[in-house]
CSV table of C-alpha atoms in Angstrom, one decimal:
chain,number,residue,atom,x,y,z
Y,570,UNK,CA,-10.4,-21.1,-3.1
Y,571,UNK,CA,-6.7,-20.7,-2.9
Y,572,UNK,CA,-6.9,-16.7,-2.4
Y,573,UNK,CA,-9.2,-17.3,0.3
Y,574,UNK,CA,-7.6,-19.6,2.6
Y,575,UNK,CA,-4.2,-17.4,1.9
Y,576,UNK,CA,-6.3,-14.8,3.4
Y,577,UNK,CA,-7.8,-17.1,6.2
Y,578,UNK,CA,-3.9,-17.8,7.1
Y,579,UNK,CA,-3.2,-14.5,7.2
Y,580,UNK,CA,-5.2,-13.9,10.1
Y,581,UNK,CA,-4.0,-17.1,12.2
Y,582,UNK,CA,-1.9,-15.5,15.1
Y,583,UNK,CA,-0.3,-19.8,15.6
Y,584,UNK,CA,0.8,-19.4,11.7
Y,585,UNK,CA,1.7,-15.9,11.8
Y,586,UNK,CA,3.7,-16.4,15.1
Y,587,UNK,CA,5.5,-19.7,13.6
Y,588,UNK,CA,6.2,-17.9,10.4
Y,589,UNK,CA,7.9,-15.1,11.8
Y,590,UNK,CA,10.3,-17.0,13.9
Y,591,UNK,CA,11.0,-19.3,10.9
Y,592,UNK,CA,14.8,-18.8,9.6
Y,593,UNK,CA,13.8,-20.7,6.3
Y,594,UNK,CA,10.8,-18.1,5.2
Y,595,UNK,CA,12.9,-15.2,6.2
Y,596,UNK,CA,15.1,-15.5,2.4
Y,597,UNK,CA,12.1,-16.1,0.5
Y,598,UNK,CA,10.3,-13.1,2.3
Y,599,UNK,CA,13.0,-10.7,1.4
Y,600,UNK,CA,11.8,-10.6,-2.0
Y,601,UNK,CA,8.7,-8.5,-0.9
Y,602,UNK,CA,9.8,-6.9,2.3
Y,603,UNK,CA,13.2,-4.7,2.7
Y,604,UNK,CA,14.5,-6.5,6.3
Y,605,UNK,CA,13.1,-5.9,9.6
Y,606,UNK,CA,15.0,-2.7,10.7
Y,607,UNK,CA,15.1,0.8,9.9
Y,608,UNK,CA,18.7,1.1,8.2
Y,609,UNK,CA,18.0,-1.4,6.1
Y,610,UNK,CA,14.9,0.1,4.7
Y,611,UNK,CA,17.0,3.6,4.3
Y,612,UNK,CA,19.6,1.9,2.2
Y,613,UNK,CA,16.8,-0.2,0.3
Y,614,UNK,CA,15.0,3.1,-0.3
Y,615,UNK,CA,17.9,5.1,-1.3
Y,616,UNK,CA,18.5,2.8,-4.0
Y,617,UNK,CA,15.1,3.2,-5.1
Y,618,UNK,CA,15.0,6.6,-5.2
Y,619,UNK,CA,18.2,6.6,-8.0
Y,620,UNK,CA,15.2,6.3,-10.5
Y,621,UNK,CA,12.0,6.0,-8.5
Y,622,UNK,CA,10.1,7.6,-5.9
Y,623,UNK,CA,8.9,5.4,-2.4
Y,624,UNK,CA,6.2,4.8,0.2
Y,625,UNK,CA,7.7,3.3,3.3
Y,626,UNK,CA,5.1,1.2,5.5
Y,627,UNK,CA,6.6,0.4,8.4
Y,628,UNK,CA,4.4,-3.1,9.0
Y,629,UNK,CA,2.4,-4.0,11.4
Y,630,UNK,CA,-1.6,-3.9,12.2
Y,631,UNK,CA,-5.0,-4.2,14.1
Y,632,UNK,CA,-3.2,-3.3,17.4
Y,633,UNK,CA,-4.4,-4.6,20.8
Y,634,UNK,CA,-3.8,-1.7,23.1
Y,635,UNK,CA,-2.5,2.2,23.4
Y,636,UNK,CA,0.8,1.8,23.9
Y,637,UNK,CA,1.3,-0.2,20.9
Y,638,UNK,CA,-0.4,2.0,19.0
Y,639,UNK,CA,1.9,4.8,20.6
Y,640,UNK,CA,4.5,2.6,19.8
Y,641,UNK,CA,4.1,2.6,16.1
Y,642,UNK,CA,3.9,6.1,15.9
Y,643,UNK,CA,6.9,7.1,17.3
Y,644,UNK,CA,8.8,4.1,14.8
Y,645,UNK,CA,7.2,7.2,12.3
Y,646,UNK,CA,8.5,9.7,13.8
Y,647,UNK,CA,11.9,8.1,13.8
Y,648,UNK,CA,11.3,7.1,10.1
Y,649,UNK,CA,10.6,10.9,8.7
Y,650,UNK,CA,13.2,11.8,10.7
Y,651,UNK,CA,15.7,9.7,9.0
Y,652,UNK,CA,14.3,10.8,6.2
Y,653,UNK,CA,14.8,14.3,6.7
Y,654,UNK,CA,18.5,13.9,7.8
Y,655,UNK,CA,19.9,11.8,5.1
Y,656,UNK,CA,17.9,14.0,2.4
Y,657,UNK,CA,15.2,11.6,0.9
Y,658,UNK,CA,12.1,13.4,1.7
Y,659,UNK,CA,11.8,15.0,-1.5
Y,660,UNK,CA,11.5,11.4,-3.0
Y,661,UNK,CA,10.5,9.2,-0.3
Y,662,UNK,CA,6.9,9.4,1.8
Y,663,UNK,CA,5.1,7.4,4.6
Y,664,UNK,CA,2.3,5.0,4.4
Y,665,UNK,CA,0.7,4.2,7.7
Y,666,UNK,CA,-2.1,1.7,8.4
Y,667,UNK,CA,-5.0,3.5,10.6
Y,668,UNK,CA,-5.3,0.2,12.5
Y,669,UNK,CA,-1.5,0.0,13.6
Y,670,UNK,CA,-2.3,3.2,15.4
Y,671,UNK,CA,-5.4,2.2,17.7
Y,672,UNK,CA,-8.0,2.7,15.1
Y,673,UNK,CA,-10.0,-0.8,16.2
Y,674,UNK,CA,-9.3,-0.2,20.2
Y,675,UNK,CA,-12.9,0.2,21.9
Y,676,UNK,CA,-13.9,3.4,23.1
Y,677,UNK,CA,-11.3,5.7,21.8
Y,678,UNK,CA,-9.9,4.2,18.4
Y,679,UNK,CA,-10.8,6.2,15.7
Y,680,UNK,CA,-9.8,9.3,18.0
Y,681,UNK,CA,-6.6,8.0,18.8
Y,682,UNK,CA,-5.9,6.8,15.2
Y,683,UNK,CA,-6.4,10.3,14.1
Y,684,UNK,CA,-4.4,12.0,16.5
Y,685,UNK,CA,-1.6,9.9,16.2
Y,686,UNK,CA,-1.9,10.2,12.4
Y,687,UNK,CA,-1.5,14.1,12.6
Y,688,UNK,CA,1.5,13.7,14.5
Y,689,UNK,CA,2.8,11.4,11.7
Y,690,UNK,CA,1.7,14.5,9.5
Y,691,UNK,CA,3.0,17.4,11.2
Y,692,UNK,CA,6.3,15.7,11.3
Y,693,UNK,CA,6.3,14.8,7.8
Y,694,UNK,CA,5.4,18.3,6.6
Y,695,UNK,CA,8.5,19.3,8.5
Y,696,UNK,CA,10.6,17.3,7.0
Y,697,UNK,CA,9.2,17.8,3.6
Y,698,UNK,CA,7.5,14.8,2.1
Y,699,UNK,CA,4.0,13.4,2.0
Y,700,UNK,CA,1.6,10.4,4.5
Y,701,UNK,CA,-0.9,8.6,2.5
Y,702,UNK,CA,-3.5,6.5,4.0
Y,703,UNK,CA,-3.7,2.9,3.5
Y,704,UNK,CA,-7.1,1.1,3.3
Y,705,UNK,CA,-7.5,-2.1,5.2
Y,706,UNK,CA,-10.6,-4.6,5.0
Y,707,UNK,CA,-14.2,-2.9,4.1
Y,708,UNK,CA,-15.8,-2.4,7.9
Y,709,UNK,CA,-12.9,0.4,7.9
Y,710,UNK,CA,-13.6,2.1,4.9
Y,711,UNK,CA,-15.7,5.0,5.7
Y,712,UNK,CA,-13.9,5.2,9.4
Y,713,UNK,CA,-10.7,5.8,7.2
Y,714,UNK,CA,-12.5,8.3,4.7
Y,715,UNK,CA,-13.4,10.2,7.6
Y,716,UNK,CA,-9.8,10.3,9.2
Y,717,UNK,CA,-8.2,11.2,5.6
Y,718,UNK,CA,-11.0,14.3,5.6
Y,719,UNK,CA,-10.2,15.2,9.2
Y,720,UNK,CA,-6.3,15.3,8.2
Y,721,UNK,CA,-6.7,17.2,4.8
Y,722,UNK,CA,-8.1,19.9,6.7
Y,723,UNK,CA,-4.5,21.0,8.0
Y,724,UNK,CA,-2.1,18.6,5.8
Y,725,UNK,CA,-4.4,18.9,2.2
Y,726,UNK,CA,-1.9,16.7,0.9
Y,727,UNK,CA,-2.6,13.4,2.3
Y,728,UNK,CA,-3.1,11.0,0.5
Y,729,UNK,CA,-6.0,8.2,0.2
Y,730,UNK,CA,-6.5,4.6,-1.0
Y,731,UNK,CA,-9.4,3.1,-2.5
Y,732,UNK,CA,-10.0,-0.3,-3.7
Y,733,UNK,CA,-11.4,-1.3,-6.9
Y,734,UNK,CA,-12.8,-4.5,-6.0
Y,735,UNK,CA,-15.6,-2.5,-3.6
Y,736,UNK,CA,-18.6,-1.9,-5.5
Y,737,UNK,CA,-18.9,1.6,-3.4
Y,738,UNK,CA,-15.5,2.5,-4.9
Y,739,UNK,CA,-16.5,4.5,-8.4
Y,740,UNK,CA,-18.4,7.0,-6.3
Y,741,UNK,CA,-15.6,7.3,-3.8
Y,742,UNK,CA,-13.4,8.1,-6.4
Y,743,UNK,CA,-15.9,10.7,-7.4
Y,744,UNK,CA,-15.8,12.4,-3.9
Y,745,UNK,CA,-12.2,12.4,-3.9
Y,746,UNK,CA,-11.5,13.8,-7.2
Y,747,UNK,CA,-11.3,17.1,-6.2
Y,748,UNK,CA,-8.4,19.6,-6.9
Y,749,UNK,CA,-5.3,18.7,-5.4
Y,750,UNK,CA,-6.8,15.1,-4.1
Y,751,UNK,CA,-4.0,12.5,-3.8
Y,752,UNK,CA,-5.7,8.9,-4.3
Y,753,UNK,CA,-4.1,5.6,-4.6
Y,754,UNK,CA,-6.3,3.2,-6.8
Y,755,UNK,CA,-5.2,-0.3,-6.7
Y,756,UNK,CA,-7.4,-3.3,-7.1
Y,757,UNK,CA,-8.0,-4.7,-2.8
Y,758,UNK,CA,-6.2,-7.3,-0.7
Y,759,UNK,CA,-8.5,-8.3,1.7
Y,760,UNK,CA,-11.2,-11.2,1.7
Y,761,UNK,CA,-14.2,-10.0,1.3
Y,762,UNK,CA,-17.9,-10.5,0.9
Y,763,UNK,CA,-19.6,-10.4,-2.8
Y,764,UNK,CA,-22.4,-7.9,-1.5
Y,765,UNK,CA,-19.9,-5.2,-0.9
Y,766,UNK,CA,-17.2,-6.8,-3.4
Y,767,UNK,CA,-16.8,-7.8,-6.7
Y,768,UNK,CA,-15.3,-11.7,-6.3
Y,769,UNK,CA,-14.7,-11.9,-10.1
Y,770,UNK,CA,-11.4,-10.4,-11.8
Y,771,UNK,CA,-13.2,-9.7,-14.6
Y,772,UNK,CA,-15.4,-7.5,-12.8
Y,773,UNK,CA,-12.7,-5.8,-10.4
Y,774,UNK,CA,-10.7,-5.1,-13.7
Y,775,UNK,CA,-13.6,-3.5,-15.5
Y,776,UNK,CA,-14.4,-1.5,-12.0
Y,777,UNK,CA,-10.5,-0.7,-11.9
Y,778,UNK,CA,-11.6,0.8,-15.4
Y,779,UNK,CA,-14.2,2.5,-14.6
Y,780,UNK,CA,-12.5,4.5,-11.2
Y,781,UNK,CA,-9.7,5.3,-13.3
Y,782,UNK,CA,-11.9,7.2,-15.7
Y,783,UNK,CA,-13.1,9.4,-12.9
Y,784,UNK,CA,-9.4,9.8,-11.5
Y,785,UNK,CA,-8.3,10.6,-14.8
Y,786,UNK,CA,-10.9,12.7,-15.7
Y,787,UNK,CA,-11.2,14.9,-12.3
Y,788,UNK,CA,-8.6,17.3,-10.9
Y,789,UNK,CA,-6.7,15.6,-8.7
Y,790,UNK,CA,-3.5,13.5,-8.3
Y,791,UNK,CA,-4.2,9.6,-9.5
Y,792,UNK,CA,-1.6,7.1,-8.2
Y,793,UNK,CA,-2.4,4.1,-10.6
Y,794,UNK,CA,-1.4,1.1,-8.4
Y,795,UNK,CA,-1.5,-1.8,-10.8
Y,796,UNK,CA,1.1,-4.4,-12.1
Y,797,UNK,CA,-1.6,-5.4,-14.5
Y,798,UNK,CA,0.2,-4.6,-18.3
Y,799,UNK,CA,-2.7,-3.9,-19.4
Y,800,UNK,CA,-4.5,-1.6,-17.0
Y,801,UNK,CA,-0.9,0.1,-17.3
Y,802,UNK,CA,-1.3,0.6,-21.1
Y,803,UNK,CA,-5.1,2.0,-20.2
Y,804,UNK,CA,-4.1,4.3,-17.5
Y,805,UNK,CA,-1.4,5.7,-20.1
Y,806,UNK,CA,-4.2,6.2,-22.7
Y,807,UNK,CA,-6.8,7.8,-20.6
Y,808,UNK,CA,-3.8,10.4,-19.1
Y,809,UNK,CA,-3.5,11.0,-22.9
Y,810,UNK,CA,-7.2,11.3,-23.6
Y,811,UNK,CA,-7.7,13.9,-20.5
Y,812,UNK,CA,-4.4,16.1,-21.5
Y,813,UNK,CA,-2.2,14.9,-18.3
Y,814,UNK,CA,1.2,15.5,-18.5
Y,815,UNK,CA,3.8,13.1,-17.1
Y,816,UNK,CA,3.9,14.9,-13.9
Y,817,UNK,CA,0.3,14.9,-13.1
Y,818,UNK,CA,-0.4,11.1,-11.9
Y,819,UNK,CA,1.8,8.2,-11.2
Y,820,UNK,CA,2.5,4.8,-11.1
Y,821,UNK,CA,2.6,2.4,-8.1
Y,822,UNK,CA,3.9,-1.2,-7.5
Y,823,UNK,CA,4.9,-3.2,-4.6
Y,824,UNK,CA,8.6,-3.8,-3.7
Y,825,UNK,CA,9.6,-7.2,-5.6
Y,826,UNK,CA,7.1,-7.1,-8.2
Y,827,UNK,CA,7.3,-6.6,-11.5
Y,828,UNK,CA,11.1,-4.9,-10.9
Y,829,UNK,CA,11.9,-4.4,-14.3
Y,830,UNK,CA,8.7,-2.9,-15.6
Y,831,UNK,CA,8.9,-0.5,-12.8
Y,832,UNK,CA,12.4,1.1,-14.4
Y,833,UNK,CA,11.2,0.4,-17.7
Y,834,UNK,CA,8.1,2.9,-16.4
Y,835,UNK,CA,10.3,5.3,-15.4
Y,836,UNK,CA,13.2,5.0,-18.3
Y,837,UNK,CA,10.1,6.2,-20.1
Y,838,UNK,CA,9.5,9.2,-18.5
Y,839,UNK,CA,7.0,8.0,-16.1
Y,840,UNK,CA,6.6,8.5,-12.3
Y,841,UNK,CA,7.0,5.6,-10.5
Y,842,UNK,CA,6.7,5.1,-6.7
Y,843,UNK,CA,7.6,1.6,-5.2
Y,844,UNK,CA,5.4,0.7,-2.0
Y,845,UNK,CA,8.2,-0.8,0.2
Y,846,UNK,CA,7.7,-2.4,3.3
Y,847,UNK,CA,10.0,-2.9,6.6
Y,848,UNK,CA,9.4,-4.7,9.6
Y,849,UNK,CA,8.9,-8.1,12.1
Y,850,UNK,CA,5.6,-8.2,11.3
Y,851,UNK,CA,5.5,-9.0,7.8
Y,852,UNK,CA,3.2,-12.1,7.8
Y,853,UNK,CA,-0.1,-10.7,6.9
Y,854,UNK,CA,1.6,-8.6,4.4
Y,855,UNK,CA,2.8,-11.3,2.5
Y,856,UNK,CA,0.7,-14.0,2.5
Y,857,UNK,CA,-1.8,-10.8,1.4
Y,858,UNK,CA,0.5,-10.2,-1.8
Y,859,UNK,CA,0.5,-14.6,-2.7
Y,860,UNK,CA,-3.5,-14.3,-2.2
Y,861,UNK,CA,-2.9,-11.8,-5.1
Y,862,UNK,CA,-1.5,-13.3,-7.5
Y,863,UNK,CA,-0.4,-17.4,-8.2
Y,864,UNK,CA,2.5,-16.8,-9.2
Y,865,UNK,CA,3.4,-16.0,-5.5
Y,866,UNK,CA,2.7,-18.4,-4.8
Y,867,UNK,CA,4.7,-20.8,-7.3
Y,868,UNK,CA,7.6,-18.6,-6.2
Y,869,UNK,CA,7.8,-19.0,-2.6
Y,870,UNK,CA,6.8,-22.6,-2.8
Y,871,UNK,CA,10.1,-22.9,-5.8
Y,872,UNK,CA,12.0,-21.3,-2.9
Y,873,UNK,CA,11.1,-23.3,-0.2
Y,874,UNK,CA,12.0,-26.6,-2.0
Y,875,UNK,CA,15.5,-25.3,-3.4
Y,876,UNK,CA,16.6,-24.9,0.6
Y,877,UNK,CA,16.3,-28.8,1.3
């Protein structure tokens, strides 16, 4: 009940608005979400990268018109650019959000979306580094799939996200386990229904499971996005079982979690890439990462007290 009326917030445009503009959430937000401005997510990321690699998202979603959308892609541009320049692209890629880039507009969305992704693309393959895909709620998933194909035609290494928690998800993985096929698996975000989603974590752990065997066990690239010790400790064993090397898969984790087992990960030998996010319009983002996990919760509301 908690998760879902997190996720119910999350879509309020009166709490989002009110959050955003609210000086005492902006301290305990910092924890998830490196400032609201370019530089600041270079230097965040450049720190990172000392040990890590990076995914920058430059936040921000379900845009209402073109020139938003247009908007967001040029902050891209900008972002590989600096990347380029100040010589991170060998350690530090782009994830963009299809829906930041006009992918729900009427009419033209999913057109637009993938145009302006390839321009994200083309720039980043000139720069040097990588774009993966993020997946939003389930009415996008097969509009997404279909943009990620369009895009691996020119720029094969794009990568895509799937979501455990989908009960479609074990035969997407199959699909995408192809040679040379970059896929983030993590476990899903978003509210959704039980006929397309398992509700229980029981049953989205045992799906994680079962997607990472076919990830594992294909020839592509998996990017294990968990925090989960134990799915961790599986993922380790089944790149064991399948004869993966250290440099064939990685790890993922979100900015602000788990800190210390991400640089334990990588003390170890491991790839690790940290999912770090920059922007004004965190608010969806974040009250997505408390619907994840309580402890978020406990955290921010710890926070919130200690400031009065």
């Amino acid at each position: 009940m908690l998760r879902s009326a997190l996720l119910s917030a999350a879509r309020s445009p009166m709490l989002r608005s009110a959050a955003e503009h609210s000086a005492l959430a902006r301290p305990v937000v910092n924890r998830f979400v490196a400032g609201t401005d370019l530089d600041r997510a270079l230097t965040v990321a450049r720190e990172l990268a000392a040990d890590r690699l990076v995914s920058v998202d430059y936040l921000g979603e379900n845009t209402e018109d073109r020139a938003q959308a247009d908007a967001a892609t040029e902050v891209y541009l900008a972002l590989l650019d600096r990347l380029g320049a100040g010589g991170l692209a060998d350690r530090v890629e782009v994830s963009i959000k299809l829906s930041a880039l006009g992918q729900a507009l009427p009419g033209e969305g999913a057109a637009l979306a993938t145009d302006n992704a390839a321009r994200i693309c083309a720039r980043a393959e000139a720069v040097g580094t990588t774009v993966t895909v993020d997946m939003e709620d389930h009415t996008t998933t097969d509009t997404t799939l279909d943009t990620v194909r369009a895009l691996r035609g020119d720029w094969p290494g794009t990568g895509a996200v799937l979501q455990a928690y989908l009960r479609r998800t074990e035969a997407d993985c199959a699909a995408l386990a192809g040679p040379g096929s970059r896929v983030r698996l993590c476990k899903g975000a978003y509210d959704e229904p039980a006929s397309v989603a398992f509700r229980e974590r029981a049953e989205v752990d045992e799906s994680y499971r079962r997607c990472l065997r076919v990830l594992m066990g294909g020839q592509g690239y998996p990017m294990v996005a968990t925090h989960d010790p134990a799915l961790i400790e599986h993922a380790s064993a089944l790149a064991a079982q399948t004869g993966r090397l250290p440099d064939r898969f990685e790890f993922q984790m979100l900015y602000g979690v788990r800190p210390d087992a991400q640089r334990d990960l990588a003390a170890a030998g491991h790839r690790v890439r940290v999912y770090l996010p920059y922007g004004s319009a965190w608010f969806p983002y974040f009250m997505r990462r408390l619907g994840e996990r309580p402890a978020n919760v406990m955290f921010f509301l710890r926070s919130v007290t200690s400031r009065h």
